[in-house]
CSV table of C-alpha atoms in Angstrom, one decimal:
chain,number,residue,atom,x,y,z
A,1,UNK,CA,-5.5,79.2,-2.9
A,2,UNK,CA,-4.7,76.3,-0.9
A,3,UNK,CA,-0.6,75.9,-0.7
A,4,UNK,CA,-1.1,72.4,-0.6
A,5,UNK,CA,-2.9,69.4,-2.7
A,6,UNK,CA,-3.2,65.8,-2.2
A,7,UNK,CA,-2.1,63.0,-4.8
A,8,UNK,CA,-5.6,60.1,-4.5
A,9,UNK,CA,-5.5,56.5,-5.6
A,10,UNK,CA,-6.9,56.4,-9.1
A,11,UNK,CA,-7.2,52.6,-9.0
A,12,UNK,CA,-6.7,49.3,-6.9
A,13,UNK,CA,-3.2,48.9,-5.9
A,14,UNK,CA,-1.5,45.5,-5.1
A,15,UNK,CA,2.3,44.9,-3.9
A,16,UNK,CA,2.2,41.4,-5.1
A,17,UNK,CA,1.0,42.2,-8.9
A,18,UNK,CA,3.6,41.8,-11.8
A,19,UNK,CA,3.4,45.5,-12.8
A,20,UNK,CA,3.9,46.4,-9.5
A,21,UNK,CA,6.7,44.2,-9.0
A,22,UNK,CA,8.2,44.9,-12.2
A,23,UNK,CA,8.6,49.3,-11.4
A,24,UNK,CA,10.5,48.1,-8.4
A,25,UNK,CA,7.9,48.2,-6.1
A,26,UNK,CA,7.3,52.5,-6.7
A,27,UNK,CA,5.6,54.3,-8.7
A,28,UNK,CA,7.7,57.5,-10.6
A,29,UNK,CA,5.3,60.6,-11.0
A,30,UNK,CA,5.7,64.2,-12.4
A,31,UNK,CA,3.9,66.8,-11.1
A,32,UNK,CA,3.0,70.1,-12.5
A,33,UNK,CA,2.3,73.2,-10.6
A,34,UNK,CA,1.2,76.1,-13.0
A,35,UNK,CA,0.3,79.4,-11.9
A,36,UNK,CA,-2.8,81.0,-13.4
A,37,UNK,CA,-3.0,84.7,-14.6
A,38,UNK,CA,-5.2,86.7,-12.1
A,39,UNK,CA,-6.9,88.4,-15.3
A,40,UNK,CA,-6.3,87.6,-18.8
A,41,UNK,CA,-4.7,90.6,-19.9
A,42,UNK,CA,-1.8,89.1,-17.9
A,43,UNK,CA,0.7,87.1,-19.8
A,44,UNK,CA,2.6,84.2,-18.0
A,45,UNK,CA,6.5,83.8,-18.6
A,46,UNK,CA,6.3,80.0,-19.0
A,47,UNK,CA,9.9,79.3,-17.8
A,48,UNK,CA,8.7,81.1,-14.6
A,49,UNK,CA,5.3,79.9,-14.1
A,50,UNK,CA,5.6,76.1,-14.7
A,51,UNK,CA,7.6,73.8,-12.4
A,52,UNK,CA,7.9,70.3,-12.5
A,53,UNK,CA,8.4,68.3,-9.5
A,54,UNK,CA,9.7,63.9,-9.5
A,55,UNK,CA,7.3,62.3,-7.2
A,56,UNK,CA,8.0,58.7,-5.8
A,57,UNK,CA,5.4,56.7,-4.2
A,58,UNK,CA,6.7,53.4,-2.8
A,59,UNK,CA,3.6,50.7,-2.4
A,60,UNK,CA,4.0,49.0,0.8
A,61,UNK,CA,2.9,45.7,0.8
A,62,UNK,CA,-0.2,43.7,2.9
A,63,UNK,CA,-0.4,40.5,4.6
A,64,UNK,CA,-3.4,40.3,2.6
A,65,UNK,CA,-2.7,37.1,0.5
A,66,UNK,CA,-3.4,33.2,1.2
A,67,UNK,CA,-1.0,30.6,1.1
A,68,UNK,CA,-1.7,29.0,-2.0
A,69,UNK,CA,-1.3,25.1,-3.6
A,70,UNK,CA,-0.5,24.2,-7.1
A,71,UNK,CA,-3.0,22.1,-7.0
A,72,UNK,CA,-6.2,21.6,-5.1
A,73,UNK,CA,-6.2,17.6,-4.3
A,74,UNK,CA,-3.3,15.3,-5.3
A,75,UNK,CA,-2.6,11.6,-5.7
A,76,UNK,CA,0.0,9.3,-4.0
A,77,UNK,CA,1.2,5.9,-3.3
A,78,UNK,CA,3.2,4.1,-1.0
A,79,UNK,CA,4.1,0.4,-1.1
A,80,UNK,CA,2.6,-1.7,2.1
A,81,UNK,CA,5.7,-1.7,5.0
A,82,UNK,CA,7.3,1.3,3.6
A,83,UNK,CA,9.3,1.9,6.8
A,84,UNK,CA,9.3,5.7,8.6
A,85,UNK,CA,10.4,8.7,7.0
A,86,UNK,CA,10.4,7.3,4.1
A,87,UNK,CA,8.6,9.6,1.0
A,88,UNK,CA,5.7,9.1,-0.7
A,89,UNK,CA,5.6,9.2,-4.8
A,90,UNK,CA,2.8,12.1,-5.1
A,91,UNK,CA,2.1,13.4,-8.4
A,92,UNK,CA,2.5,16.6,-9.8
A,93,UNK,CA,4.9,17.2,-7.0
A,94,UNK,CA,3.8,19.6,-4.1
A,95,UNK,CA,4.3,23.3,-4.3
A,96,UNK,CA,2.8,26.5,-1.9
A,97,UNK,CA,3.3,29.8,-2.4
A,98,UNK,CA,2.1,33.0,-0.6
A,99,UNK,CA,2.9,36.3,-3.0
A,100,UNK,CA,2.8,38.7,-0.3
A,101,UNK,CA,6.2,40.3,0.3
A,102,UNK,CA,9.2,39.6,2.9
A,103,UNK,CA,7.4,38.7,6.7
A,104,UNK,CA,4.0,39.0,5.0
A,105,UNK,CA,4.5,35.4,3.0
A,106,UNK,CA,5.6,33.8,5.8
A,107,UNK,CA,3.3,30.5,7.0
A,108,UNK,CA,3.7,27.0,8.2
A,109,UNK,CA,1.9,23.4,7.8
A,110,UNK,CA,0.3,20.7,8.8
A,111,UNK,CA,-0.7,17.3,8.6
A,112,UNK,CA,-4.5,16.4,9.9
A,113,UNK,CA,-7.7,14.2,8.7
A,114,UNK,CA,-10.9,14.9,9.0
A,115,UNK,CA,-10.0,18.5,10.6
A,116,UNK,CA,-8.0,16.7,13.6
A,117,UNK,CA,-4.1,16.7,13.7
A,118,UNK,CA,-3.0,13.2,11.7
A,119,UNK,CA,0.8,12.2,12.6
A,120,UNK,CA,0.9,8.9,10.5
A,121,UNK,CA,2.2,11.0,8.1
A,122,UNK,CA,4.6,14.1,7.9
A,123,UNK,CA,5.8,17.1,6.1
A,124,UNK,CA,9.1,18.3,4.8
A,125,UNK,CA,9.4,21.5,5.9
A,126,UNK,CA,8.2,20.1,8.7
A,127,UNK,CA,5.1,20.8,10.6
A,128,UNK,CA,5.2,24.3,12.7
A,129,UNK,CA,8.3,25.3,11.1
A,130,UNK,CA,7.9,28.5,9.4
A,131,UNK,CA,8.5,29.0,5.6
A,132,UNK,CA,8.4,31.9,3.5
A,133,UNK,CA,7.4,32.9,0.1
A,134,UNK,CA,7.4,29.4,-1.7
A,135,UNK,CA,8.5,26.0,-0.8
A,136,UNK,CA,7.8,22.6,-2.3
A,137,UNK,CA,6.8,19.9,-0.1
A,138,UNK,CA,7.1,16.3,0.8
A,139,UNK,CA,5.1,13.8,2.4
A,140,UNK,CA,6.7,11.2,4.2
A,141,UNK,CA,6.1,8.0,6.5
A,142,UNK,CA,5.3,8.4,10.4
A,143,UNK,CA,3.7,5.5,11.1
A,144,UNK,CA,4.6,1.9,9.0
A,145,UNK,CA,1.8,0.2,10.9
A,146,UNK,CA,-1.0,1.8,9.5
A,147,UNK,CA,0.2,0.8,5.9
A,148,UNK,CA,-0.8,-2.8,5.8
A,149,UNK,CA,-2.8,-3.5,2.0
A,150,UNK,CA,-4.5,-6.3,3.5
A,151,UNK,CA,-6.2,-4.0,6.4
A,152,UNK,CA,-6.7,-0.9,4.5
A,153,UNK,CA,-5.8,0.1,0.6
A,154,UNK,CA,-6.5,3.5,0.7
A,155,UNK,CA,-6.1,6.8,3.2
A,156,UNK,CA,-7.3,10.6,2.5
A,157,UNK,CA,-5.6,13.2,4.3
A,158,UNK,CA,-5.1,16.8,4.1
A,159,UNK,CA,-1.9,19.1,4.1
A,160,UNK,CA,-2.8,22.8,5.8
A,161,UNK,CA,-1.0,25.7,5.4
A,162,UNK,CA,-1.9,28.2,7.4
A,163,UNK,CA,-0.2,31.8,7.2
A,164,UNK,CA,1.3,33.6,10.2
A,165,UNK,CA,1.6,37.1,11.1
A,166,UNK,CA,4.8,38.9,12.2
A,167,UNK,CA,4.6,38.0,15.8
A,168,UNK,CA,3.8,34.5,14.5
A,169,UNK,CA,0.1,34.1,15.2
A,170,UNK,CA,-2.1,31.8,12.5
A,171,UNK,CA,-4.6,33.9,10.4
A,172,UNK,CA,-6.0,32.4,7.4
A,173,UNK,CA,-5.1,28.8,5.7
A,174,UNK,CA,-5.5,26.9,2.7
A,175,UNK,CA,-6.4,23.3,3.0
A,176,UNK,CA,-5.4,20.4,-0.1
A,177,UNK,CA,-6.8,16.6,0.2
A,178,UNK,CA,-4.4,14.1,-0.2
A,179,UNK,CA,-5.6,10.4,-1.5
A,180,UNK,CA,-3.2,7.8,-1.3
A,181,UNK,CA,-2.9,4.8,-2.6
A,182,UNK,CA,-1.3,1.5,-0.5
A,183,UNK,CA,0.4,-0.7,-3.0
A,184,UNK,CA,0.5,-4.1,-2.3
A,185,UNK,CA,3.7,-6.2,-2.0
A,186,UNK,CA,4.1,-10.0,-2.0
A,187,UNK,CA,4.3,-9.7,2.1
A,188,UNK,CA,1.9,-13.0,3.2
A,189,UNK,CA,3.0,-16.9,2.7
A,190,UNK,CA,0.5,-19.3,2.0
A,191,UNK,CA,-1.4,-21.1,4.8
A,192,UNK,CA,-3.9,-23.9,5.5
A,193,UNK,CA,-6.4,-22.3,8.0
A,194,UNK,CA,-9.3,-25.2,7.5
A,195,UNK,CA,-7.1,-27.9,5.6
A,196,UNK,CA,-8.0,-31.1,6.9
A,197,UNK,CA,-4.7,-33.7,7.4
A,198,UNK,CA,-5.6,-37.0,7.4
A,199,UNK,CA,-6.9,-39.2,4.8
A,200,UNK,CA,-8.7,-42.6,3.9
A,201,UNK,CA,-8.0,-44.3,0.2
A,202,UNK,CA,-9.2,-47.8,-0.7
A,203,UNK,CA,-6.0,-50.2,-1.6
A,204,UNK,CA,-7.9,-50.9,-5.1
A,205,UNK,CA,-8.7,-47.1,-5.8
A,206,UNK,CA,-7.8,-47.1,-9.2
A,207,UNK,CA,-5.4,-44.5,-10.7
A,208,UNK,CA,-6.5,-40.7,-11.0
A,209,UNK,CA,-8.9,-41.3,-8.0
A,210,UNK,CA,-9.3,-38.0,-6.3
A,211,UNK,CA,-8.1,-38.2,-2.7
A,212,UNK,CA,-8.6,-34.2,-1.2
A,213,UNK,CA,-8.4,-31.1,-2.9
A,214,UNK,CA,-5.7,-29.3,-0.8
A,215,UNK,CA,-6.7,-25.8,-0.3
A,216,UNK,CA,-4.2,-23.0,0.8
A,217,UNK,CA,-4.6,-19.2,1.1
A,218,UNK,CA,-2.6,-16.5,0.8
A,219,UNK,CA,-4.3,-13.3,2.0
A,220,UNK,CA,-2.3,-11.0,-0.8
A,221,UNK,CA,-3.3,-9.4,-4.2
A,222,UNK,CA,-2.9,-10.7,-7.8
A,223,UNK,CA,-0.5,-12.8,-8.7
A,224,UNK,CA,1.3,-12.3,-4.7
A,225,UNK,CA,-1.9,-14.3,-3.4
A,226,UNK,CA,-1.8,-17.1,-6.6
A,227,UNK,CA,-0.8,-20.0,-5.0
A,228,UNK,CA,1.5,-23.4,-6.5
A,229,UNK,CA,1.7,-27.1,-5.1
A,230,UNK,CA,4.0,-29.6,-5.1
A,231,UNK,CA,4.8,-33.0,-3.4
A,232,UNK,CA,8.1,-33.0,-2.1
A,233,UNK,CA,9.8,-36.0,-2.8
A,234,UNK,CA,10.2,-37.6,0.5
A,235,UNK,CA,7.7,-40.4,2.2
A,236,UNK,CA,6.2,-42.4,-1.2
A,237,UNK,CA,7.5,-44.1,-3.9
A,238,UNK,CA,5.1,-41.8,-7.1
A,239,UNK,CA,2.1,-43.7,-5.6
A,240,UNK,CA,0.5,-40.2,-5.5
A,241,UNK,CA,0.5,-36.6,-7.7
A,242,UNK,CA,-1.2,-33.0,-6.9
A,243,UNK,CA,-2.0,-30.9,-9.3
A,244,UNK,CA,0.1,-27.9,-9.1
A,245,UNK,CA,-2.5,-25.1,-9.4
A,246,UNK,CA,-5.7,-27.2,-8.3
A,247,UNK,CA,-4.1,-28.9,-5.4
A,248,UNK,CA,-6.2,-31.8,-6.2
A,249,UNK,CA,-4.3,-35.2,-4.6
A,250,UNK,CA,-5.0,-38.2,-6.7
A,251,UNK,CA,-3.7,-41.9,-6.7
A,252,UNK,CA,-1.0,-42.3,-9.1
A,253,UNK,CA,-0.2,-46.0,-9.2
A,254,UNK,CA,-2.1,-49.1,-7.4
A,255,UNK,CA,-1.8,-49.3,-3.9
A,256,UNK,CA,-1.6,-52.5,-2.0
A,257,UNK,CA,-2.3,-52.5,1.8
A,258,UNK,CA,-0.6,-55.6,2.5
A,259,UNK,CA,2.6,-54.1,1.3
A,260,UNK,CA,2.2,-50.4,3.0
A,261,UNK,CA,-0.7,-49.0,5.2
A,262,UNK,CA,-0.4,-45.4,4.9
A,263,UNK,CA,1.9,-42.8,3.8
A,264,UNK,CA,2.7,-39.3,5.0
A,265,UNK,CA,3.1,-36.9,2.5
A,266,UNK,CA,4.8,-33.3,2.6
A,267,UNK,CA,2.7,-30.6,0.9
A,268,UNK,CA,4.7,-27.8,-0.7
A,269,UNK,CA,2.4,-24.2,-1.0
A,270,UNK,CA,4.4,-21.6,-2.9
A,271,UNK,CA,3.1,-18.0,-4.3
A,272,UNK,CA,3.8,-15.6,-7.0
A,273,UNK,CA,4.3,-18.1,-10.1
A,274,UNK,CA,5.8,-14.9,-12.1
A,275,UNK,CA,8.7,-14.1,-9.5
A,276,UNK,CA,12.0,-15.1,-9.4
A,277,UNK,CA,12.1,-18.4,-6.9
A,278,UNK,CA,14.3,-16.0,-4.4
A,279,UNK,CA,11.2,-13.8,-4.3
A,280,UNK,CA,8.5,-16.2,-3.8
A,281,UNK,CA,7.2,-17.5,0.0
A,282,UNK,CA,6.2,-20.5,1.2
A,283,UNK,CA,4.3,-22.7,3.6
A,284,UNK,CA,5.0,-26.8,4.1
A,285,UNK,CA,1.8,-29.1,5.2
A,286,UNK,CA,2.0,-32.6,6.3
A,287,UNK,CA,-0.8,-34.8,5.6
A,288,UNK,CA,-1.6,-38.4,6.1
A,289,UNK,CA,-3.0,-40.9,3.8
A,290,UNK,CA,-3.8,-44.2,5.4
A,291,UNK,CA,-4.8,-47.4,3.1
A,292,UNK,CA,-7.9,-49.1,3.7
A,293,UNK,CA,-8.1,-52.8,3.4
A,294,UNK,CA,-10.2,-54.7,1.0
A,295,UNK,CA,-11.0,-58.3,0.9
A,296,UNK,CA,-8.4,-59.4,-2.1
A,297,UNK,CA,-6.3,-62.1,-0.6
A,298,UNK,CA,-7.4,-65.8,-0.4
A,299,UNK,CA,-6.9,-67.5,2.3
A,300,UNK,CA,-3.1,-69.5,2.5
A,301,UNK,CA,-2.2,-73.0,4.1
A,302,UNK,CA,0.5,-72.2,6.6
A,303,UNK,CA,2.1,-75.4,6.1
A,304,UNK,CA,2.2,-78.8,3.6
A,305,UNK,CA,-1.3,-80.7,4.6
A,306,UNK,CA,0.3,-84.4,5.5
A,307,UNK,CA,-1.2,-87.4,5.1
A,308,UNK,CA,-3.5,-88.3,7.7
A,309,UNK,CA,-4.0,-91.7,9.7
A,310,UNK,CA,-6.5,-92.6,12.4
A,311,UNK,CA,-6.8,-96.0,13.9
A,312,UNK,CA,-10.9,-97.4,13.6
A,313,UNK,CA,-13.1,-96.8,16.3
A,314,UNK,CA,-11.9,-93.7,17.3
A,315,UNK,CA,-13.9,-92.2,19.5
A,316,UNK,CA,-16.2,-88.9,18.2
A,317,UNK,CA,-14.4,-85.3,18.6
A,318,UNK,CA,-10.8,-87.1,18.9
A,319,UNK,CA,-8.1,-84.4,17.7
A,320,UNK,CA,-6.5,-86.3,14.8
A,321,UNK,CA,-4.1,-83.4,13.7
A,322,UNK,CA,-4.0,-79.5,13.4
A,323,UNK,CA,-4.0,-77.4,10.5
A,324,UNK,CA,-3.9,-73.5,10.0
A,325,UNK,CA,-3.9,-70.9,7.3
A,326,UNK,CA,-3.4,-67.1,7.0
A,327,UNK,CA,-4.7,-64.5,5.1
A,328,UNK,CA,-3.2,-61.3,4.7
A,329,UNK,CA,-5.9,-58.9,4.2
């Protein structure tokens, strides 16, 4: 009889399950060692022949476990501007765990896009740093250029954490894709980029005659890119309105050349009707209007027409006086 036996693996064994986890870490086994009767006419004293031995069998645990995400892909926004290292609102917020044991859960991240390292944004812990076990995670601003709303609305990334070994060497990773969202921010003032800024009006246009449409843009969303006009009250006396959200210019009162030939007005643009006036921006536009002259003035002596002698015979084409009249138009 062999003085020795050998205790086998019945089944699987993992460090990082909960039943392991929950004995300690070791499993606590008797063993039994009976002898057995050379013959059967031999009868065994049971105190003497049985003995019972406490084994303990510690599991050791393997780097054999990835890092792993709470999620697989997450959502995130960022207002346009947001300056650097400031953190983006990501929802359900970032967790990574790897359920390996002590050294063997240790691993680090990184940023990168498209399988390339990305630096426009980073990580908290940062990137190369080495974490272990579990550690949530948050993303914040490395480059505020890149987040301009009117260039690009949107940017997909992806966060990498990548497990190390105990001299610190990568092995295996696990890769989530991050889709953010740029939020736009009232950022852009209105401007006239084809506004013409000279016009023509007949002196008997009549009132509500439609002058110019002035047009200005504002490159931002919603109500940030909704633009308001307004004449500022300088350079006419009301012989002129605009619409505020049209920006249609119209004639407001009769004009008369003969009393003033053109006018120049002061266009106000302003955004973001639904904002306090603090919160709004604004562009100015100056703008002539120049009266045009119509035939409707007669024709005025200049002075009292006197009586007028001449002696007879006169000779033909003799000057016998001078007389002269002026008309305004």
């Amino acid at each position: 009889m062999e003085p020795y036996q050998s205790i086998s693996v019945g089944k699987a064994l993992d460090a990082d399950t909960d039943e392991v986890r929950n004995r300690g870490g070791f499993y606590l086994i008797n063993v039994t060692a009976t002898e057995v009767p050379v013959n059967s006419s031999v009868v065994l004293n049971q105190s003497t022949s049985v003995s019972i031995t406490q084994v303990s069998i510690t599991i050791l645990d393997a780097d054999d476990n990835l890092p792993m995400f709470n999620q697989k892909e997450y959502n995130a926004t960022v207002p346009e501007n947001t300056p650097l290292g400031v953190p983006l609102s990501v929802t359900p917020i970032i967790f990574v765990e790897d359920k390996d044991q002590g050294i063997n859960s240790r691993f680090n991240l990184s940023v990168t896009k498209d399988g390339m390292p990305y630096k426009d944004f980073l990580t908290l812990p940062a990137e190369g740093q080495t974490i272990q076990g579990r550690s949530s995670i948050t993303i914040t601003v490395g480059n505020s250029s890149i987040l301009d709303f009117e260039t690009r609305t949107n940017i997909t990334f992806q966060i990498v954490a990548t497990s190390v070994d105990q001299s610190g060497r990568a092995k295996n990773s696990t890769t989530v894709t991050i889709f953010l969202k740029i939020e736009d921010i009232n950022d852009n003032s209105p401007t006239f980029p084809t506004q013409p800024n000279s016009f023509n009006v007949s002196e008997n246009a009549t009132v509500g005659y439609l002058i110019a449409t002035i047009k200005a843009v504002d490159v931002d969303t919603g109500d940030y890119g909704k633009v308001t006009y307004r004449l500022e009250e300088s350079g006419f006396d009301g012989e002129f309105l605009i619409n505020n959200n049209t920006g249609e210019l119209r004639v407001a009162k009769s004009l008369d050349r003969e009393q003033r030939s053109s006018y120049m007005l002061i266009v106000d643009a302003t955004d973001s009707p639904s904002l306090p006036d603090d919160q709004r921006r604004r562009s100015r536009f100056s703008i002539g209007v120049h009266v045009m002259d119509v035939n409707d003035n007669s024709p005025v002596w200049a002075q009292v027409i006197p009586f007028i002698t001449v002696l007879e015979n006169t000779a033909v084409n003799t000057s016998v006086a001078e007389l002269w009249a002026t008309d305004s138009d």
